[in-house]
């Protein structure tokens, strides 16, 4: 059986090719002005070059500064960097503007308790490679990467009715025709009915009532 990622790349190139848009990233409605770029997407000579870089990102995922430095050297702002920039947005109007400015960066998630929050629609490794529209160039073709992110399980812990910690387990396709499980833990605050990401300085130990969900086969 062919490698799953090679199949995805082949479909990606043939079915989702589009012309390259030379406009700069639009940050007019964003409340943070730290996200700057003069390159709309990363370019790779061929599939092998793309997969080699993807593997490098996966191997350095615990050292994000190295990945961010690589992107900065390319004058490129990744989807991940835009998503994380949202943690500096603090009021409901700015949150809505930020989501509307970057609609492909945020995936609406509704948990079993009815609460809503916004997560990245791609794995962390891909999010460091894709632009704000989920695009990358392989060869001469530019196209949007398909979203295969699947929420497998989650757990919430509440500090207060408006502040909580959410851990998620996502299932993603792997280069070896298997699946990887990616864990994300995010501190969130409730702003205007939306659970929005927020920064915490440190977390030593915490126990509180919450919700746990596990996918059943």
PDB file of C-alpha atoms in Angstrom:
ATOM      1  CA  UNK A   1       0.000   0.000   0.000  1.00  0.00           C
ATOM      2  CA  UNK A   2       1.312   3.412  -0.913  1.00  0.00           C
ATOM      3  CA  UNK A   3       2.371   5.757   1.787  1.00  0.00           C
ATOM      4  CA  UNK A   4      -0.700   7.671   3.010  1.00  0.00           C
ATOM      5  CA  UNK A   5       0.966  11.057   2.943  1.00  0.00           C
ATOM      6  CA  UNK A   6       2.210  10.495  -0.642  1.00  0.00           C
ATOM      7  CA  UNK A   7      -1.389   9.737  -1.637  1.00  0.00           C
ATOM      8  CA  UNK A   8      -2.608  12.872   0.125  1.00  0.00           C
ATOM      9  CA  UNK A   9       0.084  14.951  -1.578  1.00  0.00           C
ATOM     10  CA  UNK A  10      -0.809  13.512  -4.992  1.00  0.00           C
ATOM     11  CA  UNK A  11      -4.499  14.305  -4.539  1.00  0.00           C
ATOM     12  CA  UNK A  12      -3.586  17.685  -3.087  1.00  0.00           C
ATOM     13  CA  UNK A  13      -1.531  18.636  -6.149  1.00  0.00           C
ATOM     14  CA  UNK A  14      -3.927  17.324  -8.794  1.00  0.00           C
ATOM     15  CA  UNK A  15      -7.290  18.290  -7.316  1.00  0.00           C
ATOM     16  CA  UNK A  16      -6.636  21.452  -5.352  1.00  0.00           C
ATOM     17  CA  UNK A  17      -4.203  23.403  -7.548  1.00  0.00           C
ATOM     18  CA  UNK A  18      -4.844  27.111  -7.723  1.00  0.00           C
ATOM     19  CA  UNK A  19      -3.008  30.210  -8.818  1.00  0.00           C
ATOM     20  CA  UNK A  20      -0.619  31.884  -6.401  1.00  0.00           C
ATOM     21  CA  UNK A  21      -1.939  35.040  -4.810  1.00  0.00           C
ATOM     22  CA  UNK A  22       0.851  37.595  -4.377  1.00  0.00           C
ATOM     23  CA  UNK A  23      -0.946  39.780  -1.836  1.00  0.00           C
ATOM     24  CA  UNK A  24       0.517  40.165   1.638  1.00  0.00           C
ATOM     25  CA  UNK A  25      -1.268  38.714   4.663  1.00  0.00           C
ATOM     26  CA  UNK A  26      -4.157  40.926   5.738  1.00  0.00           C
ATOM     27  CA  UNK A  27      -3.793  42.060   9.327  1.00  0.00           C
ATOM     28  CA  UNK A  28      -6.033  45.116   9.214  1.00  0.00           C
ATOM     29  CA  UNK A  29      -8.576  43.762  11.714  1.00  0.00           C
ATOM     30  CA  UNK A  30      -6.070  41.954  13.939  1.00  0.00           C
ATOM     31  CA  UNK A  31      -5.344  43.435  17.339  1.00  0.00           C
ATOM     32  CA  UNK A  32      -1.753  42.202  17.320  1.00  0.00           C
ATOM     33  CA  UNK A  33       0.718  43.810  14.923  1.00  0.00           C
ATOM     34  CA  UNK A  34       3.568  41.343  15.462  1.00  0.00           C
ATOM     35  CA  UNK A  35       2.587  39.021  12.597  1.00  0.00           C
ATOM     36  CA  UNK A  36       4.428  40.238   9.515  1.00  0.00           C
ATOM     37  CA  UNK A  37       5.203  38.491   6.250  1.00  0.00           C
ATOM     38  CA  UNK A  38       6.209  39.276   2.679  1.00  0.00           C
ATOM     39  CA  UNK A  39       5.850  35.648   1.456  1.00  0.00           C
ATOM     40  CA  UNK A  40       2.353  34.246   1.070  1.00  0.00           C
ATOM     41  CA  UNK A  41       3.338  30.566   1.262  1.00  0.00           C
ATOM     42  CA  UNK A  42       6.295  28.194   1.527  1.00  0.00           C
ATOM     43  CA  UNK A  43       7.592  26.601  -1.678  1.00  0.00           C
ATOM     44  CA  UNK A  44       9.045  23.089  -2.129  1.00  0.00           C
ATOM     45  CA  UNK A  45      10.658  21.778  -5.291  1.00  0.00           C
ATOM     46  CA  UNK A  46       8.866  18.430  -5.147  1.00  0.00           C
ATOM     47  CA  UNK A  47       7.022  15.986  -2.887  1.00  0.00           C
ATOM     48  CA  UNK A  48      10.236  14.582  -1.438  1.00  0.00           C
ATOM     49  CA  UNK A  49      11.421  18.039  -0.381  1.00  0.00           C
ATOM     50  CA  UNK A  50       8.056  18.739   1.254  1.00  0.00           C
ATOM     51  CA  UNK A  51       8.065  15.434   3.158  1.00  0.00           C
ATOM     52  CA  UNK A  52      11.660  15.996   4.312  1.00  0.00           C
ATOM     53  CA  UNK A  53      10.706  19.376   5.728  1.00  0.00           C
ATOM     54  CA  UNK A  54       7.567  17.955   7.340  1.00  0.00           C
ATOM     55  CA  UNK A  55       9.686  15.315   9.061  1.00  0.00           C
ATOM     56  CA  UNK A  56      12.135  17.996  10.235  1.00  0.00           C
ATOM     57  CA  UNK A  57       9.277  20.006  11.729  1.00  0.00           C
ATOM     58  CA  UNK A  58       7.921  16.916  13.484  1.00  0.00           C
ATOM     59  CA  UNK A  59      11.369  16.203  14.926  1.00  0.00           C
ATOM     60  CA  UNK A  60      11.638  19.796  16.199  1.00  0.00           C
ATOM     61  CA  UNK A  61       8.084  20.248  17.429  1.00  0.00           C
ATOM     62  CA  UNK A  62       9.375  20.500  21.024  1.00  0.00           C
ATOM     63  CA  UNK A  63      11.744  23.278  19.886  1.00  0.00           C
ATOM     64  CA  UNK A  64       9.339  25.703  18.170  1.00  0.00           C
ATOM     65  CA  UNK A  65      11.863  28.536  18.164  1.00  0.00           C
ATOM     66  CA  UNK A  66      13.921  26.675  15.555  1.00  0.00           C
ATOM     67  CA  UNK A  67      10.858  26.273  13.330  1.00  0.00           C
ATOM     68  CA  UNK A  68       9.783  29.882  13.777  1.00  0.00           C
ATOM     69  CA  UNK A  69      13.316  31.060  12.978  1.00  0.00           C
ATOM     70  CA  UNK A  70      13.251  29.001   9.764  1.00  0.00           C
ATOM     71  CA  UNK A  71       9.970  30.668   8.768  1.00  0.00           C
ATOM     72  CA  UNK A  72      11.267  34.114   9.640  1.00  0.00           C
ATOM     73  CA  UNK A  73      14.317  33.535   7.447  1.00  0.00           C
ATOM     74  CA  UNK A  74      11.854  32.797   4.628  1.00  0.00           C
ATOM     75  CA  UNK A  75       9.865  35.970   5.493  1.00  0.00           C
ATOM     76  CA  UNK A  76       6.907  33.660   6.107  1.00  0.00           C
ATOM     77  CA  UNK A  77       4.222  33.679   8.811  1.00  0.00           C
ATOM     78  CA  UNK A  78       2.697  30.253   9.399  1.00  0.00           C
ATOM     79  CA  UNK A  79      -0.849  29.333  10.345  1.00  0.00           C
ATOM     80  CA  UNK A  80       0.469  28.212  13.747  1.00  0.00           C
ATOM     81  CA  UNK A  81       2.014  31.613  14.477  1.00  0.00           C
ATOM     82  CA  UNK A  82      -1.215  33.393  13.563  1.00  0.00           C
ATOM     83  CA  UNK A  83      -3.221  31.004  15.746  1.00  0.00           C
ATOM     84  CA  UNK A  84      -0.950  31.503  18.738  1.00  0.00           C
ATOM     85  CA  UNK A  85      -1.066  35.260  18.171  1.00  0.00           C
ATOM     86  CA  UNK A  86      -4.736  35.039  19.102  1.00  0.00           C
ATOM     87  CA  UNK A  87      -3.807  34.520  22.750  1.00  0.00           C
ATOM     88  CA  UNK A  88      -2.999  38.245  22.883  1.00  0.00           C
ATOM     89  CA  UNK A  89      -6.579  39.130  21.898  1.00  0.00           C
ATOM     90  CA  UNK A  90      -8.581  39.891  25.030  1.00  0.00           C
ATOM     91  CA  UNK A  91     -12.017  41.377  24.247  1.00  0.00           C
ATOM     92  CA  UNK A  92     -15.023  39.917  22.439  1.00  0.00           C
ATOM     93  CA  UNK A  93     -15.075  42.423  19.566  1.00  0.00           C
ATOM     94  CA  UNK A  94     -11.383  41.894  18.806  1.00  0.00           C
ATOM     95  CA  UNK A  95     -11.828  38.112  19.046  1.00  0.00           C
ATOM     96  CA  UNK A  96     -14.590  38.155  16.428  1.00  0.00           C
ATOM     97  CA  UNK A  97     -12.501  40.452  14.203  1.00  0.00           C
ATOM     98  CA  UNK A  98      -9.497  38.150  14.569  1.00  0.00           C
ATOM     99  CA  UNK A  99     -11.528  35.069  13.613  1.00  0.00           C
ATOM    100  CA  UNK A 100     -13.050  36.895  10.637  1.00  0.00           C
ATOM    101  CA  UNK A 101      -9.610  38.103   9.524  1.00  0.00           C
ATOM    102  CA  UNK A 102      -8.232  34.549   9.626  1.00  0.00           C
ATOM    103  CA  UNK A 103     -11.270  32.286   9.013  1.00  0.00           C
ATOM    104  CA  UNK A 104      -9.176  29.306   7.902  1.00  0.00           C
ATOM    105  CA  UNK A 105      -6.968  29.419  11.000  1.00  0.00           C
ATOM    106  CA  UNK A 106      -9.754  28.621  13.471  1.00  0.00           C
ATOM    107  CA  UNK A 107     -11.934  25.504  13.561  1.00  0.00           C
ATOM    108  CA  UNK A 108     -15.058  25.745  15.706  1.00  0.00           C
ATOM    109  CA  UNK A 109     -15.269  22.896  18.214  1.00  0.00           C
ATOM    110  CA  UNK A 110     -18.395  22.158  20.256  1.00  0.00           C
ATOM    111  CA  UNK A 111     -17.853  19.870  23.236  1.00  0.00           C
ATOM    112  CA  UNK A 112     -20.370  17.543  24.835  1.00  0.00           C
ATOM    113  CA  UNK A 113     -21.332  20.171  27.420  1.00  0.00           C
ATOM    114  CA  UNK A 114     -22.337  22.559  24.611  1.00  0.00           C
ATOM    115  CA  UNK A 115     -19.368  24.885  25.076  1.00  0.00           C
ATOM    116  CA  UNK A 116     -17.669  26.328  22.010  1.00  0.00           C
ATOM    117  CA  UNK A 117     -14.035  27.120  21.377  1.00  0.00           C
ATOM    118  CA  UNK A 118     -11.776  27.527  18.351  1.00  0.00           C
ATOM    119  CA  UNK A 119      -8.868  25.209  17.564  1.00  0.00           C
ATOM    120  CA  UNK A 120      -6.375  24.861  14.715  1.00  0.00           C
ATOM    121  CA  UNK A 121      -7.814  22.766  11.860  1.00  0.00           C
ATOM    122  CA  UNK A 122      -4.481  21.006  11.173  1.00  0.00           C
ATOM    123  CA  UNK A 123      -1.853  19.068  13.057  1.00  0.00           C
ATOM    124  CA  UNK A 124       0.804  21.171  14.782  1.00  0.00           C
ATOM    125  CA  UNK A 125       3.497  20.112  12.287  1.00  0.00           C
ATOM    126  CA  UNK A 126       1.428  21.094   9.250  1.00  0.00           C
ATOM    127  CA  UNK A 127       0.335  24.322  10.939  1.00  0.00           C
ATOM    128  CA  UNK A 128       3.981  25.449  10.993  1.00  0.00           C
ATOM    129  CA  UNK A 129       4.214  24.862   7.212  1.00  0.00           C
ATOM    130  CA  UNK A 130       0.856  26.083   5.915  1.00  0.00           C
ATOM    131  CA  UNK A 131      -0.129  29.715   5.470  1.00  0.00           C
ATOM    132  CA  UNK A 132      -3.262  31.355   6.871  1.00  0.00           C
ATOM    133  CA  UNK A 133      -5.375  29.710   4.161  1.00  0.00           C
ATOM    134  CA  UNK A 134      -3.919  26.233   4.675  1.00  0.00           C
ATOM    135  CA  UNK A 135      -1.866  26.523   1.490  1.00  0.00           C
ATOM    136  CA  UNK A 136       1.597  25.390   0.433  1.00  0.00           C
ATOM    137  CA  UNK A 137       3.380  25.160  -2.925  1.00  0.00           C
ATOM    138  CA  UNK A 138       4.759  21.811  -4.126  1.00  0.00           C
ATOM    139  CA  UNK A 139       6.432  21.995  -7.503  1.00  0.00           C
ATOM    140  CA  UNK A 140       4.577  24.602  -9.554  1.00  0.00           C
ATOM    141  CA  UNK A 141       1.205  24.059  -7.923  1.00  0.00           C
ATOM    142  CA  UNK A 142      -0.285  25.946  -4.978  1.00  0.00           C
ATOM    143  CA  UNK A 143      -3.269  24.472  -3.190  1.00  0.00           C
ATOM    144  CA  UNK A 144      -5.048  24.188   0.107  1.00  0.00           C
ATOM    145  CA  UNK A 145      -4.169  21.214   2.292  1.00  0.00           C
ATOM    146  CA  UNK A 146      -7.126  18.949   3.236  1.00  0.00           C
ATOM    147  CA  UNK A 147      -8.113  18.892   6.891  1.00  0.00           C
ATOM    148  CA  UNK A 148      -7.831  15.415   8.446  1.00  0.00           C
ATOM    149  CA  UNK A 149      -7.836  16.518  12.085  1.00  0.00           C
ATOM    150  CA  UNK A 150     -10.117  14.302  14.185  1.00  0.00           C
ATOM    151  CA  UNK A 151     -11.007  14.977  17.834  1.00  0.00           C
ATOM    152  CA  UNK A 152     -10.621  11.622  19.574  1.00  0.00           C
ATOM    153  CA  UNK A 153     -11.112  12.589  23.217  1.00  0.00           C
ATOM    154  CA  UNK A 154     -10.962  15.562  25.542  1.00  0.00           C
ATOM    155  CA  UNK A 155     -11.041  16.600  29.178  1.00  0.00           C
ATOM    156  CA  UNK A 156     -11.930  19.920  30.798  1.00  0.00           C
ATOM    157  CA  UNK A 157     -10.951  21.280  34.211  1.00  0.00           C
ATOM    158  CA  UNK A 158     -12.571  24.464  35.513  1.00  0.00           C
ATOM    159  CA  UNK A 159     -10.851  26.997  37.744  1.00  0.00           C
ATOM    160  CA  UNK A 160     -13.989  29.158  37.723  1.00  0.00           C
ATOM    161  CA  UNK A 161     -17.119  29.346  35.562  1.00  0.00           C
ATOM    162  CA  UNK A 162     -15.156  31.557  33.156  1.00  0.00           C
ATOM    163  CA  UNK A 163     -11.644  30.068  33.253  1.00  0.00           C
ATOM    164  CA  UNK A 164     -10.727  26.485  32.402  1.00  0.00           C
ATOM    165  CA  UNK A 165      -8.056  24.141  31.070  1.00  0.00           C
ATOM    166  CA  UNK A 166      -8.905  21.882  28.108  1.00  0.00           C
ATOM    167  CA  UNK A 167      -6.828  18.881  27.055  1.00  0.00           C
ATOM    168  CA  UNK A 168      -7.567  17.327  23.670  1.00  0.00           C
ATOM    169  CA  UNK A 169      -6.368  14.180  21.937  1.00  0.00           C
ATOM    170  CA  UNK A 170      -6.377  14.408  18.142  1.00  0.00           C
ATOM    171  CA  UNK A 171      -5.884  11.621  15.615  1.00  0.00           C
ATOM    172  CA  UNK A 172      -3.828  12.517  12.530  1.00  0.00           C
ATOM    173  CA  UNK A 173      -2.553  10.531   9.512  1.00  0.00           C
ATOM    174  CA  UNK A 174       1.137   9.624   9.697  1.00  0.00           C
ATOM    175  CA  UNK A 175       3.778   9.277   6.962  1.00  0.00           C
ATOM    176  CA  UNK A 176       3.937   5.520   7.653  1.00  0.00           C
ATOM    177  CA  UNK A 177       0.296   4.880   6.695  1.00  0.00           C
ATOM    178  CA  UNK A 178      -0.668   4.788  10.380  1.00  0.00           C
ATOM    179  CA  UNK A 179      -2.061   7.388  12.778  1.00  0.00           C
ATOM    180  CA  UNK A 180      -0.433   9.737  15.239  1.00  0.00           C
ATOM    181  CA  UNK A 181      -2.157  11.027  18.341  1.00  0.00           C
ATOM    182  CA  UNK A 182      -1.492  14.673  19.082  1.00  0.00           C
ATOM    183  CA  UNK A 183      -2.174  16.119  22.537  1.00  0.00           C
ATOM    184  CA  UNK A 184      -3.064  19.791  22.964  1.00  0.00           C
ATOM    185  CA  UNK A 185      -3.653  21.527  26.275  1.00  0.00           C
ATOM    186  CA  UNK A 186      -4.951  25.076  26.278  1.00  0.00           C
ATOM    187  CA  UNK A 187      -5.915  27.519  29.019  1.00  0.00           C
ATOM    188  CA  UNK A 188      -9.167  29.209  28.043  1.00  0.00           C
ATOM    189  CA  UNK A 189     -11.286  32.095  29.270  1.00  0.00           C
ATOM    190  CA  UNK A 190     -14.928  32.735  28.457  1.00  0.00           C
ATOM    191  CA  UNK A 191     -15.346  35.974  26.511  1.00  0.00           C
ATOM    192  CA  UNK A 192     -18.685  36.917  24.975  1.00  0.00           C
ATOM    193  CA  UNK A 193     -19.913  33.315  25.100  1.00  0.00           C
ATOM    194  CA  UNK A 194     -16.760  31.981  23.407  1.00  0.00           C
ATOM    195  CA  UNK A 195     -14.068  29.974  25.174  1.00  0.00           C
ATOM    196  CA  UNK A 196     -10.913  31.696  23.937  1.00  0.00           C
ATOM    197  CA  UNK A 197      -7.273  30.752  24.376  1.00  0.00           C
ATOM    198  CA  UNK A 198      -5.290  32.628  26.997  1.00  0.00           C
ATOM    199  CA  UNK A 199      -1.757  32.584  28.372  1.00  0.00           C
ATOM    200  CA  UNK A 200      -0.885  31.245  31.827  1.00  0.00           C
ATOM    201  CA  UNK A 201       2.518  31.794  33.398  1.00  0.00           C
ATOM    202  CA  UNK A 202       2.743  28.408  35.060  1.00  0.00           C
ATOM    203  CA  UNK A 203       0.663  25.519  36.346  1.00  0.00           C
ATOM    204  CA  UNK A 204       2.013  23.508  39.270  1.00  0.00           C
ATOM    205  CA  UNK A 205      -0.891  21.311  40.355  1.00  0.00           C
ATOM    206  CA  UNK A 206      -4.635  21.582  40.047  1.00  0.00           C
ATOM    207  CA  UNK A 207      -7.650  19.402  40.791  1.00  0.00           C
ATOM    208  CA  UNK A 208     -11.263  20.386  40.106  1.00  0.00           C
ATOM    209  CA  UNK A 209     -14.524  19.030  38.653  1.00  0.00           C
ATOM    210  CA  UNK A 210     -14.634  18.829  34.882  1.00  0.00           C
ATOM    211  CA  UNK A 211     -15.685  16.686  31.931  1.00  0.00           C
ATOM    212  CA  UNK A 212     -14.025  13.675  30.352  1.00  0.00           C
ATOM    213  CA  UNK A 213     -14.987  12.146  27.017  1.00  0.00           C
ATOM    214  CA  UNK A 214     -13.507   9.110  25.246  1.00  0.00           C
ATOM    215  CA  UNK A 215     -14.344   8.007  21.733  1.00  0.00           C
ATOM    216  CA  UNK A 216     -15.769   4.481  21.580  1.00  0.00           C
ATOM    217  CA  UNK A 217     -15.003   2.244  18.626  1.00  0.00           C
TER     218      UNK A 217
END
